Every structure is written in C-alpha cells, then in structure tokens.
XYZ file of C-alpha atoms in Angstrom:
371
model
C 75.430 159.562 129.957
C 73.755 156.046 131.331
C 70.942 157.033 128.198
C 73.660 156.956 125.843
C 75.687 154.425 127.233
C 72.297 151.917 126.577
C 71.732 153.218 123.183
C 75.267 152.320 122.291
C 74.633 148.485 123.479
C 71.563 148.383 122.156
C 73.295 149.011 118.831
C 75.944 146.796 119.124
C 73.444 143.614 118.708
C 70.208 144.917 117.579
C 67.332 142.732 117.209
C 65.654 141.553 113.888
C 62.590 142.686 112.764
C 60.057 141.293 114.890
C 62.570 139.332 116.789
C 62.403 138.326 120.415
C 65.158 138.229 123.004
C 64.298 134.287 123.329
C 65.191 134.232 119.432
C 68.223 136.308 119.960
C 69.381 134.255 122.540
C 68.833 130.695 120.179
C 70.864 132.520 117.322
C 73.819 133.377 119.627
C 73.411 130.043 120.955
C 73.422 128.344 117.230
C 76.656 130.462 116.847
C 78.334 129.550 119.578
C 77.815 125.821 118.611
C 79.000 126.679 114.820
C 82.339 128.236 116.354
C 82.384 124.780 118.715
C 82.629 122.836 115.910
C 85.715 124.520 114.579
C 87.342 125.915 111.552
C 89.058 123.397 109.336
C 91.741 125.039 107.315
C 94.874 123.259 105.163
C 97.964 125.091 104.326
C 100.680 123.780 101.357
C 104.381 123.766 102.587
C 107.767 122.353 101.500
C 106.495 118.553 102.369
C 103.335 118.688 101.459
C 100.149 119.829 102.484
C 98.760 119.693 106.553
C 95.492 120.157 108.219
C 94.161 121.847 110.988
C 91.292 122.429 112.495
C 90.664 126.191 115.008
C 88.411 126.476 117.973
C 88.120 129.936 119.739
C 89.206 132.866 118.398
C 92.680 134.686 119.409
C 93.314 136.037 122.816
C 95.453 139.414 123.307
C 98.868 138.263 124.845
C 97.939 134.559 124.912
C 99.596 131.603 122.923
C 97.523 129.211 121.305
C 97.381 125.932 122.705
C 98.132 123.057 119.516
C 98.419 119.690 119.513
C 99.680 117.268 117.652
C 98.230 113.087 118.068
C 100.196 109.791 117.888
C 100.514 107.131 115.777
C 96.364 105.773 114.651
C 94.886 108.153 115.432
C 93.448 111.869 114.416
C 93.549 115.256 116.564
C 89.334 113.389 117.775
C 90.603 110.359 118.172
C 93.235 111.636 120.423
C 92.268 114.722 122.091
C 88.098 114.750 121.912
C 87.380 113.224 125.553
C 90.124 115.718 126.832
C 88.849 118.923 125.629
C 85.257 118.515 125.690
C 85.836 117.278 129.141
C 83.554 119.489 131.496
C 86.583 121.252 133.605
C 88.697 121.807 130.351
C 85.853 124.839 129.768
C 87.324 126.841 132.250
C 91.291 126.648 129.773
C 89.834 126.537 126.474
C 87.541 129.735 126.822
C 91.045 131.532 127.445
C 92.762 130.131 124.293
C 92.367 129.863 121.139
C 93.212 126.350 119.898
C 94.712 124.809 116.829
C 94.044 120.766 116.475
C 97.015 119.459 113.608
C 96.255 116.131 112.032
C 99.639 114.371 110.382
C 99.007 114.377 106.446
C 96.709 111.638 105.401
C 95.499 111.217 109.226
C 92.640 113.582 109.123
C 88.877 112.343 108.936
C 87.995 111.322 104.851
C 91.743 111.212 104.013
C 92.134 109.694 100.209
C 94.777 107.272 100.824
C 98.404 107.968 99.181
C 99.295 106.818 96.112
C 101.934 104.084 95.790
C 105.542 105.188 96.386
C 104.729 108.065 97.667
C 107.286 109.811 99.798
C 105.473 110.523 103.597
C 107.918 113.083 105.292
C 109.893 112.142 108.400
C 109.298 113.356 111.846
C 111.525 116.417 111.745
C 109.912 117.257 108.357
C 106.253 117.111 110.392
C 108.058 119.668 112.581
C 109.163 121.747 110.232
C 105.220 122.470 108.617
C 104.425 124.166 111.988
C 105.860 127.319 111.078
C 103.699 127.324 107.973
C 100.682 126.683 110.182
C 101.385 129.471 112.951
C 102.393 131.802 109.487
C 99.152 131.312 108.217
C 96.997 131.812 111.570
C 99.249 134.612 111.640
C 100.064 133.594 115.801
C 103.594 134.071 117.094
C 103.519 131.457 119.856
C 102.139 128.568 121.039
C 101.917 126.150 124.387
C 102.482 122.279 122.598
C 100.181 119.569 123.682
C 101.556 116.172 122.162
C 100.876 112.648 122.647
C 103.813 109.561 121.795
C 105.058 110.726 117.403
C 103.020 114.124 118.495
C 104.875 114.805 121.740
C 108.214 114.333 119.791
C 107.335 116.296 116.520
C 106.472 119.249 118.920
C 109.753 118.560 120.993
C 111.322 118.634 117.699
C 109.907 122.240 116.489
C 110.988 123.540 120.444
C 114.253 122.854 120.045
C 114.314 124.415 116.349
C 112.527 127.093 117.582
C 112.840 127.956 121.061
C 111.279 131.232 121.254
C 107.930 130.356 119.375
C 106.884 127.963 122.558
C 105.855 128.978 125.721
C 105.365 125.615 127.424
C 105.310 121.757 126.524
C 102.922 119.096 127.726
C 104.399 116.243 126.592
C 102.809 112.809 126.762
C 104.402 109.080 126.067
C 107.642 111.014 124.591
C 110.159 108.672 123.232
C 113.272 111.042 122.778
C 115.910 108.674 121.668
C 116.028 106.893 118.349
C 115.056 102.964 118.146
C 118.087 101.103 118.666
C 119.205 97.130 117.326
C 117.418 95.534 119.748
C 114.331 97.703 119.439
C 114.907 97.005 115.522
C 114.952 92.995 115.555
C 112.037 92.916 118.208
C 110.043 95.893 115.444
C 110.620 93.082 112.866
C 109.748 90.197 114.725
C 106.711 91.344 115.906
C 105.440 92.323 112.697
C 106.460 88.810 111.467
C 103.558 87.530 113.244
C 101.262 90.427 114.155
C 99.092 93.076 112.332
C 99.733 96.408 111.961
C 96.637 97.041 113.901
C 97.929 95.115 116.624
C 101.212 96.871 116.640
C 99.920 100.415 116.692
C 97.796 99.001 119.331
C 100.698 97.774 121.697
C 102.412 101.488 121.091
C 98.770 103.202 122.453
C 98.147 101.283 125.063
C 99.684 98.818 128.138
C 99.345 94.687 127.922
C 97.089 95.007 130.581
C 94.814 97.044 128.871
C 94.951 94.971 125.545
C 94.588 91.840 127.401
C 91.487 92.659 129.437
C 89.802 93.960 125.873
C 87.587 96.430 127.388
C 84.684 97.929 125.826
C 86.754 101.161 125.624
C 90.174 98.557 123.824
C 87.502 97.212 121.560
C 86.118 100.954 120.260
C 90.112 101.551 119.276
C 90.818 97.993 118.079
C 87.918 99.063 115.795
C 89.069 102.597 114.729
C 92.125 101.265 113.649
C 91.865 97.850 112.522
C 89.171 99.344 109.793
C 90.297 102.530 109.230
C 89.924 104.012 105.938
C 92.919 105.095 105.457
C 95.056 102.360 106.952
C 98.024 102.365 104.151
C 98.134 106.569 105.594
C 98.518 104.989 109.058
C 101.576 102.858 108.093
C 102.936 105.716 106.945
C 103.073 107.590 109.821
C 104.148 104.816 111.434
C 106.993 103.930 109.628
C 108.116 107.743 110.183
C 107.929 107.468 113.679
C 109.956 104.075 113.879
C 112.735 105.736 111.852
C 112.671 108.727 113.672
C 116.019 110.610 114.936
C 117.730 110.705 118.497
C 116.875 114.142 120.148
C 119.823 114.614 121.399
C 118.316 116.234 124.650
C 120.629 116.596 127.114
C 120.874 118.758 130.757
C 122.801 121.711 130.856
C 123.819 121.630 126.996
C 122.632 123.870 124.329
C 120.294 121.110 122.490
C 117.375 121.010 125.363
C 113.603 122.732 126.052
C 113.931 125.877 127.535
C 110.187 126.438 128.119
C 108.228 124.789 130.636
C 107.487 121.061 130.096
C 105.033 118.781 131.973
C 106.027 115.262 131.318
C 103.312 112.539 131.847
C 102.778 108.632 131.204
C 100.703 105.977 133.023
C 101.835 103.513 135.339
C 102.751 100.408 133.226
C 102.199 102.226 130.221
C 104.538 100.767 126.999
C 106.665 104.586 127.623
C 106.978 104.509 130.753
C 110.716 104.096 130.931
C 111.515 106.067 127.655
C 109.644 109.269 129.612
C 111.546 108.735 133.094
C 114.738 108.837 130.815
C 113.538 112.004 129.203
C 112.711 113.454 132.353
C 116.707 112.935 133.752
C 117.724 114.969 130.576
C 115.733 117.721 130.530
C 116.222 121.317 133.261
C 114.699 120.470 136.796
C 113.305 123.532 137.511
C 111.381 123.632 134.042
C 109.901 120.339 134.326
C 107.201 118.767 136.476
C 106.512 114.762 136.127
C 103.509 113.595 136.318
C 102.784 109.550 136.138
C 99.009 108.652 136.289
C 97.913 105.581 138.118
C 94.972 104.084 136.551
C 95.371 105.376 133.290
C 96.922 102.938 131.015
C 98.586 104.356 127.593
C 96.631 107.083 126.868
C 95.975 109.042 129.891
C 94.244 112.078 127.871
C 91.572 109.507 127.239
C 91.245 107.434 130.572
C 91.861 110.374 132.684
C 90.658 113.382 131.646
C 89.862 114.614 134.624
C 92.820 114.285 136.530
C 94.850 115.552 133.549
C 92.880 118.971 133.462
C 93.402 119.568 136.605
C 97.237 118.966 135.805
C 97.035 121.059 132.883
C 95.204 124.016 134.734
C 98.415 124.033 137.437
C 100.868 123.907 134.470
C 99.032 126.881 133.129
C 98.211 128.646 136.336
C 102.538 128.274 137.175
C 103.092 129.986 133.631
C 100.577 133.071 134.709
C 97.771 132.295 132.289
C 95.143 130.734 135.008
C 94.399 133.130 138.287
C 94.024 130.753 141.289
C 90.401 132.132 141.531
C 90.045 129.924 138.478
C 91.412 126.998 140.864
C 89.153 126.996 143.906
C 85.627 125.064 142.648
C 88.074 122.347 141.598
C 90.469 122.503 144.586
C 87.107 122.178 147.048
C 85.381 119.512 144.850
C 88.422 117.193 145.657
C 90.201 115.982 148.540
C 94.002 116.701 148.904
C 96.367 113.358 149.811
C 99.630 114.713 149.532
C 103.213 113.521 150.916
C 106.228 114.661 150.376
C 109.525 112.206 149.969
C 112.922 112.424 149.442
C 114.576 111.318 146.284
C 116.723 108.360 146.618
C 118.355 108.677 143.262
C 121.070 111.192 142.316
C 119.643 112.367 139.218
C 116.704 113.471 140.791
C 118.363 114.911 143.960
C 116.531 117.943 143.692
C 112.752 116.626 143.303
C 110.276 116.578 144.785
C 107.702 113.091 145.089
C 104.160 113.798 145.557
C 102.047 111.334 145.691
C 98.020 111.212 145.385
C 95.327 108.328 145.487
C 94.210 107.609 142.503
C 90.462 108.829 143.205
C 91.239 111.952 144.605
C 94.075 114.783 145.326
C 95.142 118.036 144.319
C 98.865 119.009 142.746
C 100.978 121.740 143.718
C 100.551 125.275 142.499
C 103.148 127.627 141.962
C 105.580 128.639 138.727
C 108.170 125.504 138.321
C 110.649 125.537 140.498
C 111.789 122.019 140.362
C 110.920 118.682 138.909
C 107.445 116.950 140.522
C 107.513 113.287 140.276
C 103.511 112.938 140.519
C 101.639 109.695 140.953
C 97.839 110.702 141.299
C-alpha cells in the first residue's frame, strides 16, 4: 500500500526528461511568482466596462477578499504595501483575492473622451455583481479605502447576503452638504486638482511636512497619465448620495464591519459619525495613531494584525495562526469606560503606538482602538 501510495505522488508531478529536483523546484518556484503577479481580467456591464485583477486561486467555503481604492489612486497605489506586507502572507494564502480598479483608474488607462458620462458611486456598486458573476464567487469580505469604502458600503446594503464582513477605511457615509459645497468650490478656486485629491488622502500635517513618502504621491498624481480619468472619479465621489445608515433600522450593514481612520486624518470625524450609526456588536473601531490618511500605507503592520483579529472573530483565522505575532509584540492594553451615551456599550482599548496586541474573539461590541 505505502509502494503504491509513492507511485501515485510520483505521478502527480513527474519530472521532465532529464530534469532534476533543483529544476523542479525553480519551475514551481517561477509559477508561483507568475500566479503572484495576478490575473488581470475586465468584464462589460450596464455602465461600462471594469477591471480587476485575481491573486490566489478559490478556497472551498471561503469568501474572497476585494477591494476597492479611493480617489488617485489604483488597487497598487492603494493596497500594494498592505498585501505584500510580510505578515499579510499568513491571510492571503487562505483567500483568494480580487483587486477592482474604478474605470479609467487602472495602470495604461486611455483617457475618456470628452463628455463622456463616468457613472456615479452607486452605479460603481452596482458592476460588482457582474464581477463576482464572472469569477463565478458567491461572497466576498470588502476591503475599501475613502470612494472605495463607500462603493462597497453601497453594494452591502444592496446586497446583504453576498458580504461576509466590511473593513472599511476613511468612510464618508453622508452626502456633502452647503457648506462642504462652497468650501469644494473655493478651494478649487485657488488650488489644483492634485492638491485637492491630495488633502482628501492625507492629513495637513502630513502635506505640510512633505515627506519623501508625500512627495512619491504628490508625484503619482500630479503627473498621472490619466489625470482627466482622475477628475472623474472625483467628481463622482463629491456628488455622491447620503447612505442613509442608521442603528436599528432596516437600511444598515448587517455583516461585520471594522471601521478605521488615523488620528488627525481629514475623516476622522465623518468615520466616528459612521461608527454611532452602525450595530455595536457588529462593529469594532479602530483609530491608528501615527498613521496619517492612509493607514494601509503608513501602517501596514499594525493594520494586519487588525485585519487577522477581524478575520480570526469571523472563524476564518485559527488562533494558532495568531501566536508568532502575539509573542513578537508586547501587549499595552487598558480598558475605559465610555463617557458618551452613544457609545455606552464600548469598549476603549488603548495601545502605544509601537507596540500592542487587540482583542480576539467574534464581535461582541464596538472597540474604540487607538494603537
């Protein structure tokens, strides 16, 4: 039986013709790259056409983890640093993931010709179910940062039982209002778009110390290609539609959510708002010292580790998974009592912002988290 049991694996990846196991091993290593570099794919549907780009293949009984990027920037742009960030590997080998870029946003775009109708945020929503109809995958976990985070909030409340959970980053739920409108105009009376996409990504702070790392995205944007795509997008975004989320009514998300913005970052208060709308025991807070606008890009690190908590409370990471990273850091937890009545039932934990570990466990409440 062991005799036959070798000749079967033996067939399963036979060697070449005068191939060695070191050349074996360099083939399944050059296809293990290819698959790393993903699958682009685009898909035609009522507004036009989207692309995506797949890493992984499919998992039995596991969603697939998509995201969707803000305003100036494309699925790398937005999510590279995060998921080829060294403690990611442990999630993404258990998923399969799907990367959308907003029309025009992808990498050698042609620009859009003149007049040309770009759909509005609750149209970007409603391509999804082209996308997941195509990859033929019946639900997903949303990862969306700022116009991402909302366009996925958007296709969870349309359809509820496609999502399994919702990390949600910078979300703006409520539609811009007059004063938001006459300061929109005023500032682009005297500044760039560039510059105005710039204050959405990231904090004053940030912009005014013009790091090497503000510079790089100045750059990307300020002399993108497809800049006239960008405006686009943006003008969607700025137009975009109230939610309507509120606690306790019909019109919320019934799946997990993990809510997180940076300390002084331009969404801060637009994501503590959300956070008072949405179910207490399905949401967890997490605000990120140290990590400007775009935590997913400062942080990576710390966010994983989030991540890998929000997943392990779902049932999709074992806490064996957990330990290497739980010993490699060093816990500074406290626990506080809310002082305000929305949040009567949270919990505050707080961590320093160099090291700390957050609470495991399925959701049971909302966790205000400053790490």
């Amino acid at each position: 039986m062991a005799e036959l049991q070798e000749v079967q694996i033996m067939e399963e990846k036979p060697l070449l013709p005068g191939q060695t196991p070191e050349a074996a091993k360099e083939a399944e290593l050059a296809a293990r790259i290819l698959l790393d570099q993903g699958q682009t794919h685009s898909v035609e549907t009522p507004y036009g056409s989207v692309t995506f780009t797949v890493y992984g293949t499919p998992k039995p009984k596991r969603p697939a983890i998509l995201t969707y990027h803000d305003v100036g920037l494309n699925y790398k742009s937005c999510f590279q640093p995060l998921f080829q960030f060294g403690d990611m590997q442990e999630i993404i080998q258990n998923f399969v993931r799907v990367h959308v870029d907003a029309p025009g946003m992808q990498e050698g775009a042609p620009v859009f010709p003149l007049g040309y109708q770009y759909p509005s945020l609750d149209q970007l929503a409603d391509m999804i179910p082209c996308i997941l109809q195509y990859l033929n995958f019946s639900t997903i976990i949303g990862f969306g940062v700022g116009a991402g985070a909302y366009i996925l909030s958007r296709y969870a409340l349309n359809h509820p039982d496609t999502v399994e959970g919702l990390v949600l980053i910078n979300i703006d739920p409520n539609a811009k209002g007059w004063m938001d409108w006459a300061a929109h105009k005023l500032t682009g009376l005297t500044s760039s778009l560039s510059e105005m996409i710039l204050g959405h990504l990231f904090s004053q702070e940030e912009l005014s110390g013009n790091s090497e790392f503000i510079q790089k995205y100045r750059n990307i944007i300020s002399h993108a290609p497809n800049l006239e795509n960008i405006e686009l997008y943006w003008n969607s975004y700025n137009n975009r539609r109230d939610l309507n989320i509120e606690r306790g009514s019909d019109n919320t998300l019934k799946c997990p959510v993990m809510l997180v913005v940076g300390d002084q970052a331009p969404h801060e208060e637009a994501v503590v708002e959300c956070n008072s709308k949405l179910d207490p025991t399905q949401t967890s807070f997490l605000k990120m010292a140290d990590s400007g606008g775009q935590p997913q890009l400062t942080q990576p690190g710390k966010l994983t580790e989030a991540f890998k908590y929000f997943l392990q409370g779902m049932g999709y990471m074992a806490s064996s998974c957990m330990t290497r990273l739980s010993r490699s850091r060093t816990a500074s937890l406290t626990s506080a009592a809310s002082i305000d009545g929305n949040r009567s039932r949270s919990r505050t934990m707080s961590q320093s912002s160099e090291s700390g570990t957050l609470p495991s466990g399925t959701p049971g409440h909302t966790m205000e988290v400053s790490c």
